[in-house]
Coordinates of C-alpha atoms and ligand atoms in Angstrom, one line a residue:
X229 CA 166.6 -152.6 -140.2
X230 CA 167.7 -155.3 -137.8
X231 CA 166.5 -158.9 -137.2
X232 CA 165.5 -159.4 -133.6
X233 CA 164.6 -162.8 -132.3
X234 CA 161.9 -163.4 -129.6
X235 CA 161.8 -167.2 -129.2
X236 CA 162.8 -170.3 -131.2
X237 CA 160.4 -169.5 -134.0
X238 CA 159.6 -165.8 -133.9
X239 CA 161.5 -162.7 -135.0
X240 CA 161.0 -159.2 -136.4
X241 CA 162.8 -156.9 -138.7
X242 CA 162.7 -153.8 -136.6
X243 CA 162.8 -150.2 -137.8
X244 CA 160.4 -147.4 -138.4
X245 CA 157.9 -150.1 -139.5
X246 CA 158.4 -153.5 -138.0
X247 CA 158.1 -156.6 -140.2
X248 CA 157.4 -159.8 -138.4
X249 CA 159.0 -163.1 -139.4
X250 CA 158.6 -166.7 -138.2
X251 CA 160.4 -169.9 -139.2
X252 CA 159.5 -173.5 -138.5
X253 CA 160.3 -176.8 -140.1
X254 CA 162.3 -175.2 -142.9
X255 CA 159.5 -172.8 -143.8
X256 CA 159.4 -169.0 -143.4
X257 CA 156.5 -166.6 -142.9
X258 CA 156.7 -162.8 -143.2
X259 CA 154.2 -160.6 -141.4
X260 CA 153.8 -157.4 -143.5
X261 CA 156.0 -156.3 -146.3
X262 CA 157.3 -152.8 -145.5
X263 CA 156.7 -149.5 -147.2
X264 CA 158.3 -150.1 -150.6
X265 CA 160.6 -152.1 -152.8
X266 CA 163.6 -150.9 -150.9
X267 CA 162.3 -152.3 -147.6
X268 CA 161.3 -155.6 -149.2
X269 CA 164.8 -155.8 -150.7
X270 CA 166.4 -155.3 -147.3
X271 CA 164.3 -158.1 -145.9
X272 CA 165.2 -160.5 -148.7
X273 CA 168.9 -159.6 -148.3
X274 CA 168.9 -160.2 -144.5
X275 CA 167.0 -163.5 -144.9
X276 CA 169.5 -164.7 -147.5
X277 CA 172.4 -163.6 -145.3
X278 CA 171.2 -165.7 -142.4
X279 CA 170.0 -168.6 -144.7
X280 CA 166.4 -168.3 -143.5
X281 CA 163.5 -169.5 -145.6
X282 CA 160.6 -167.5 -147.0
X283 CA 157.4 -169.1 -148.2
X284 CA 154.4 -167.0 -147.2
X285 CA 153.5 -163.4 -146.4
X286 CA 150.5 -162.2 -144.4
X287 CA 149.6 -158.5 -144.7
X288 CA 147.8 -157.3 -141.5
X289 CA 146.1 -154.3 -143.0
X290 CA 146.0 -152.2 -146.2
X291 CA 148.2 -149.2 -145.2
X292 CA 151.1 -148.7 -147.6
X293 CA 153.8 -148.8 -144.9
X294 CA 152.7 -152.4 -144.3
X295 CA 151.9 -153.6 -147.9
X296 CA 153.9 -151.3 -150.2
X297 CA 156.8 -153.8 -150.5
X298 CA 154.4 -156.8 -151.2
X299 CA 154.3 -156.4 -155.0
X300 CA 158.1 -156.5 -155.3
X301 CA 158.3 -159.4 -152.8
X302 CA 155.8 -161.4 -154.8
X303 CA 157.5 -160.6 -158.1
X304 CA 160.9 -161.6 -156.8
X305 CA 159.9 -164.8 -154.9
X306 CA 156.5 -165.8 -156.1
X307 CA 155.3 -166.5 -152.6
X308 CA 151.6 -166.4 -151.8
X309 CA 150.1 -163.4 -150.1
X310 CA 147.4 -163.6 -147.3
X311 CA 145.3 -160.7 -145.9
X312 CA 141.9 -160.1 -144.3
X313 CA 139.1 -159.9 -146.8
X314 CA 138.3 -156.2 -146.7
X315 CA 141.9 -155.1 -146.4
X316 CA 142.6 -157.3 -149.5
X317 CA 140.1 -155.2 -151.5
X318 CA 142.3 -152.2 -150.9
X319 CA 145.6 -154.0 -151.4
X320 CA 144.4 -155.1 -154.8
X321 CA 142.9 -151.7 -155.6
X322 CA 145.2 -149.3 -153.7
X323 CA 143.7 -146.2 -155.4
X324 CA 140.8 -146.7 -152.8
X325 CA 142.9 -145.1 -150.1
X326 CA 143.4 -141.7 -151.7
X327 CA 139.8 -142.0 -152.9
X328 CA 138.3 -142.5 -149.4
X329 CA 140.6 -139.8 -148.0
X330 CA 139.4 -137.4 -150.8
X331 CA 135.7 -137.7 -150.0
X332 CA 135.2 -140.5 -152.5
X333 CA 136.2 -138.4 -155.6
X334 CA 139.1 -139.4 -157.8
X335 CA 142.1 -137.9 -155.9
X336 CA 144.3 -135.1 -157.1
X337 CA 147.8 -136.2 -158.1
X338 CA 149.4 -134.9 -155.0
X339 CA 147.6 -137.7 -153.0
X340 CA 148.8 -140.4 -155.3
X341 CA 152.1 -140.9 -153.5
X342 CA 153.8 -144.0 -152.0
X343 CA 152.6 -143.1 -148.5
X344 CA 148.9 -143.2 -149.5
X345 CA 148.9 -145.5 -152.5
X346 CA 151.1 -148.6 -152.7
X347 CA 151.6 -150.7 -155.8
X348 CA 148.6 -153.0 -156.4
X349 CA 149.2 -156.7 -155.7
X350 CA 147.0 -159.7 -155.9
X351 CA 146.1 -161.3 -152.6
X352 CA 146.0 -165.1 -152.9
X353 CA 144.2 -166.2 -149.8
X354 CA 142.1 -164.5 -147.1
X355 CA 143.1 -164.7 -143.4
X356 CA 140.0 -165.4 -141.4
X357 CA 139.3 -164.7 -137.8
X358 CA 140.4 -167.6 -135.5
X359 CA 142.8 -170.4 -136.4
X360 CA 144.5 -170.4 -139.7
X361 CA 146.9 -173.1 -140.8
X362 CA 149.6 -172.0 -143.2
X363 CA 152.2 -174.7 -143.8
X364 CA 153.7 -175.6 -140.4
X365 CA 152.3 -172.4 -138.8
X366 CA 149.2 -172.3 -136.7
X367 CA 148.1 -168.7 -136.6
X368 CA 145.4 -167.3 -134.4
X369 CA 144.1 -164.2 -136.3
X370 CA 142.5 -161.7 -133.9
X371 CA 140.1 -159.0 -135.1
X372 CA 141.7 -155.6 -134.4
X373 CA 139.6 -153.0 -136.2
X374 CA 139.6 -149.3 -135.5
X375 CA 142.9 -148.2 -137.0
X376 CA 141.8 -149.8 -140.3
X377 CA 138.6 -151.6 -141.3
X378 CA 139.5 -155.2 -140.9
X379 CA 143.0 -155.3 -139.5
X380 CA 144.1 -158.5 -137.8
X381 CA 146.7 -159.1 -135.1
X382 CA 148.4 -162.5 -135.3
X383 CA 149.3 -164.7 -132.4
X384 CA 152.0 -167.2 -133.5
X385 CA 154.0 -169.4 -131.3
X386 CA 153.0 -167.4 -128.2
X387 CA 154.2 -164.1 -129.8
X388 CA 151.6 -161.4 -130.7
X389 CA 152.2 -159.5 -133.9
X390 CA 149.8 -156.7 -133.1
X391 CA 150.0 -154.7 -136.4
X392 CA 148.8 -151.1 -135.7
X393 CA 146.3 -152.4 -133.0
X394 CA 148.4 -150.2 -130.7
X395 CA 151.4 -147.9 -131.1
X396 CA 154.7 -147.9 -129.1
X397 CA 155.1 -145.0 -126.8
X398 CA 157.4 -143.0 -129.1
X399 CA 155.2 -143.5 -132.1
X400 CA 152.2 -142.4 -130.0
X401 CA 154.0 -139.2 -129.1
X402 CA 155.2 -138.6 -132.6
X403 CA 151.7 -138.9 -134.2
X404 CA 149.9 -136.9 -131.4
X405 CA 146.6 -137.8 -133.1
X406 CA 147.0 -141.4 -134.2
X407 CA 145.3 -142.4 -137.4
X408 CA 141.9 -144.2 -136.7
X409 CA 138.8 -144.9 -138.7
X410 CA 136.6 -145.8 -135.7
X411 CA 137.2 -144.6 -132.1
X412 CA 134.9 -147.2 -130.5
X413 CA 136.5 -150.1 -132.4
X414 CA 140.0 -148.7 -131.5
X415 CA 139.1 -148.6 -127.8
X416 CA 137.6 -152.1 -127.8
X417 CA 140.6 -153.4 -129.7
X418 CA 142.9 -151.9 -127.0
X419 CA 140.7 -153.4 -124.2
X420 CA 141.0 -156.8 -126.0
X421 CA 144.8 -156.4 -126.2
X422 CA 145.0 -156.1 -122.4
X423 CA 143.6 -159.6 -122.0
X424 CA 145.6 -161.5 -124.6
X425 CA 147.9 -164.1 -122.9
X426 CA 151.2 -164.4 -124.7
X427 CA 155.0 -164.3 -124.1
X428 CA 155.3 -160.8 -125.6
X429 CA 154.0 -158.5 -128.3
X430 CA 155.4 -156.3 -131.0
X431 CA 153.3 -153.5 -132.6
X432 CA 153.8 -152.2 -136.2
X433 CA 155.6 -149.2 -134.8
X434 CA 157.4 -149.6 -131.5
X435 CA 159.4 -152.0 -129.5
X436 CA 158.8 -155.7 -128.5
X437 CA 157.7 -155.9 -124.9
X438 CA 156.9 -158.9 -122.7
X439 CA 154.6 -156.8 -120.6
X440 CA 152.9 -154.4 -123.0
X441 CA 150.0 -153.5 -120.7
X442 CA 151.4 -150.1 -119.8
X443 CA 151.8 -149.2 -123.4
X444 CA 148.2 -150.2 -124.2
X445 CA 147.0 -148.1 -121.3
X446 CA 148.9 -145.1 -122.7
X447 CA 147.1 -145.7 -126.0
X448 CA 143.8 -145.8 -124.2
X449 CA 144.7 -142.6 -122.4
X450 CA 145.6 -140.7 -125.6
X451 CA 142.3 -141.6 -127.3
X452 CA 140.2 -140.8 -124.2
X453 CA 142.0 -137.4 -123.9
X454 CA 141.5 -136.6 -127.6
X455 CA 137.8 -137.4 -127.3
X456 CA 137.4 -135.3 -124.2
X457 CA 139.3 -132.3 -125.7
X458 CA 137.2 -132.4 -128.9
X459 CA 134.0 -132.5 -126.9
X460 CA 135.1 -129.5 -124.8
X461 CA 135.8 -127.5 -128.0
X462 CA 132.2 -128.3 -129.2
X463 CA 130.7 -127.7 -125.7
X464 CA 132.1 -124.2 -125.7
X465 CA 130.4 -123.2 -128.9
X466 CA 126.8 -122.2 -128.2
X467 CA 126.0 -122.1 -131.9
X468 CA 127.9 -125.2 -133.0
X469 CA 130.9 -125.2 -135.3
X470 CA 131.7 -126.2 -138.9
X471 CA 133.6 -129.4 -139.3
X472 CA 136.5 -127.7 -140.9
X473 CA 136.9 -124.9 -138.3
X474 CA 136.6 -127.5 -135.6
X475 CA 139.3 -129.7 -137.2
X476 CA 141.5 -126.6 -137.5
X477 CA 141.0 -125.7 -133.8
X478 CA 141.6 -129.3 -132.7
X479 CA 144.9 -129.6 -134.6
X480 CA 146.1 -126.2 -133.4
X481 CA 145.2 -127.2 -129.8
X482 CA 147.6 -130.2 -130.2
X483 CA 150.2 -127.9 -131.8
X484 CA 150.0 -129.8 -135.0
X485 CA 151.1 -128.1 -138.2
X486 CA 149.8 -130.2 -141.1
X487 CA 152.5 -130.1 -143.8
X488 CA 150.4 -131.1 -146.8
X489 CA 146.9 -132.0 -147.8
X490 CA 147.5 -135.8 -147.4
X491 CA 148.6 -135.3 -143.8
X492 CA 145.6 -133.1 -143.1
X493 CA 143.2 -135.6 -144.6
X494 CA 144.6 -138.3 -142.4
X495 CA 144.0 -136.1 -139.3
X496 CA 140.6 -135.3 -140.6
X497 CA 139.7 -139.0 -140.7
X498 CA 140.7 -139.4 -137.0
X499 CA 138.7 -136.3 -136.0
X500 CA 135.7 -137.6 -137.9
X501 CA 136.1 -141.0 -136.1
X502 CA 136.2 -139.2 -132.7
X503 CA 133.1 -137.1 -133.7
X504 CA 131.3 -140.3 -134.7
X505 CA 131.9 -141.7 -131.3
X506 CA 130.5 -138.6 -129.7
X507 CA 127.4 -138.8 -131.9
X508 CA 126.9 -142.5 -131.1
X509 CA 126.8 -141.7 -127.4
X510 CA 124.3 -138.9 -128.0
X511 CA 126.7 -136.1 -126.9
X512 CA 126.7 -134.2 -130.2
X513 CA 124.7 -134.0 -133.4
X514 CA 125.7 -133.4 -137.0
X515 CA 123.7 -131.0 -139.2
X516 CA 123.9 -128.8 -142.2
X517 CA 123.5 -125.0 -142.1
X518 CA 124.1 -122.6 -145.0
X519 CA 125.5 -125.5 -147.0
X520 CA 128.0 -126.2 -144.3
X521 CA 128.3 -129.5 -142.3
X522 CA 128.5 -128.7 -138.6
X523 CA 128.3 -130.2 -135.2
X524 CA 126.9 -129.0 -131.9
X525 CA 126.1 -130.5 -128.5
X526 CA 122.8 -132.3 -128.7
Ligands
LIG86 ZN1 148.4 -148.7 -140.3

């Protein structure tokens, strides 16, 4: 983890998951809290070392790699936590993530790990769309749903903290099928990102870039290709296909070898989101046959 500075006020602790940081008039603001206690500890240690203040923390969305360190951070420093309303519901009740991944049933223990369920923490204030004033900071919160339900990107002092609104090139290649909960929202968030005027942007996973348009276009291309490939699989089945067989075929096509149930469930969510897009545009239909959920071209 390294502290990288972008302008007079804006920085980020960069690593596998980036944590944003801004300081102004003797006050410090953290953007996301890292995966766990150890990540939060590193942030606190680096801030102390550089004699930088910490007064507030905004969590952009309720994925554990972004909020898992928040409980420790709050316990150690007592700083208030901010997050968008619907994301706050999950941050305060983190069992909801393994629950939604596990079809709404109480999850098996295997799914109750730190990558899918962070420690619960109380959110003190909601971040609303548009301008938010927190201490000396004027924060423009931009709706960036698609990767999660109510994720917000934050424009602060001309720097865009884009959360997981897009992924850096390497993260995109690593994930192959990025996690999304809505393909249409993901694509419109990417389109919106192309038109944001700022000095530079940093995603949750990836590098800071002044011109990030090419990276956004790569993200758009990946989702468009995934949707197309999924539709082709369905198109080639005269008799439709069960959701599970289709998911298996789609993962195999992208040479993915899911290592555990948690990983498979995350991929299944993205596949479901792509299928929902295809259903919305009238290209496919969902139906039940022999007690099996299936899709076919419509
Ligand atoms: Zn995320």
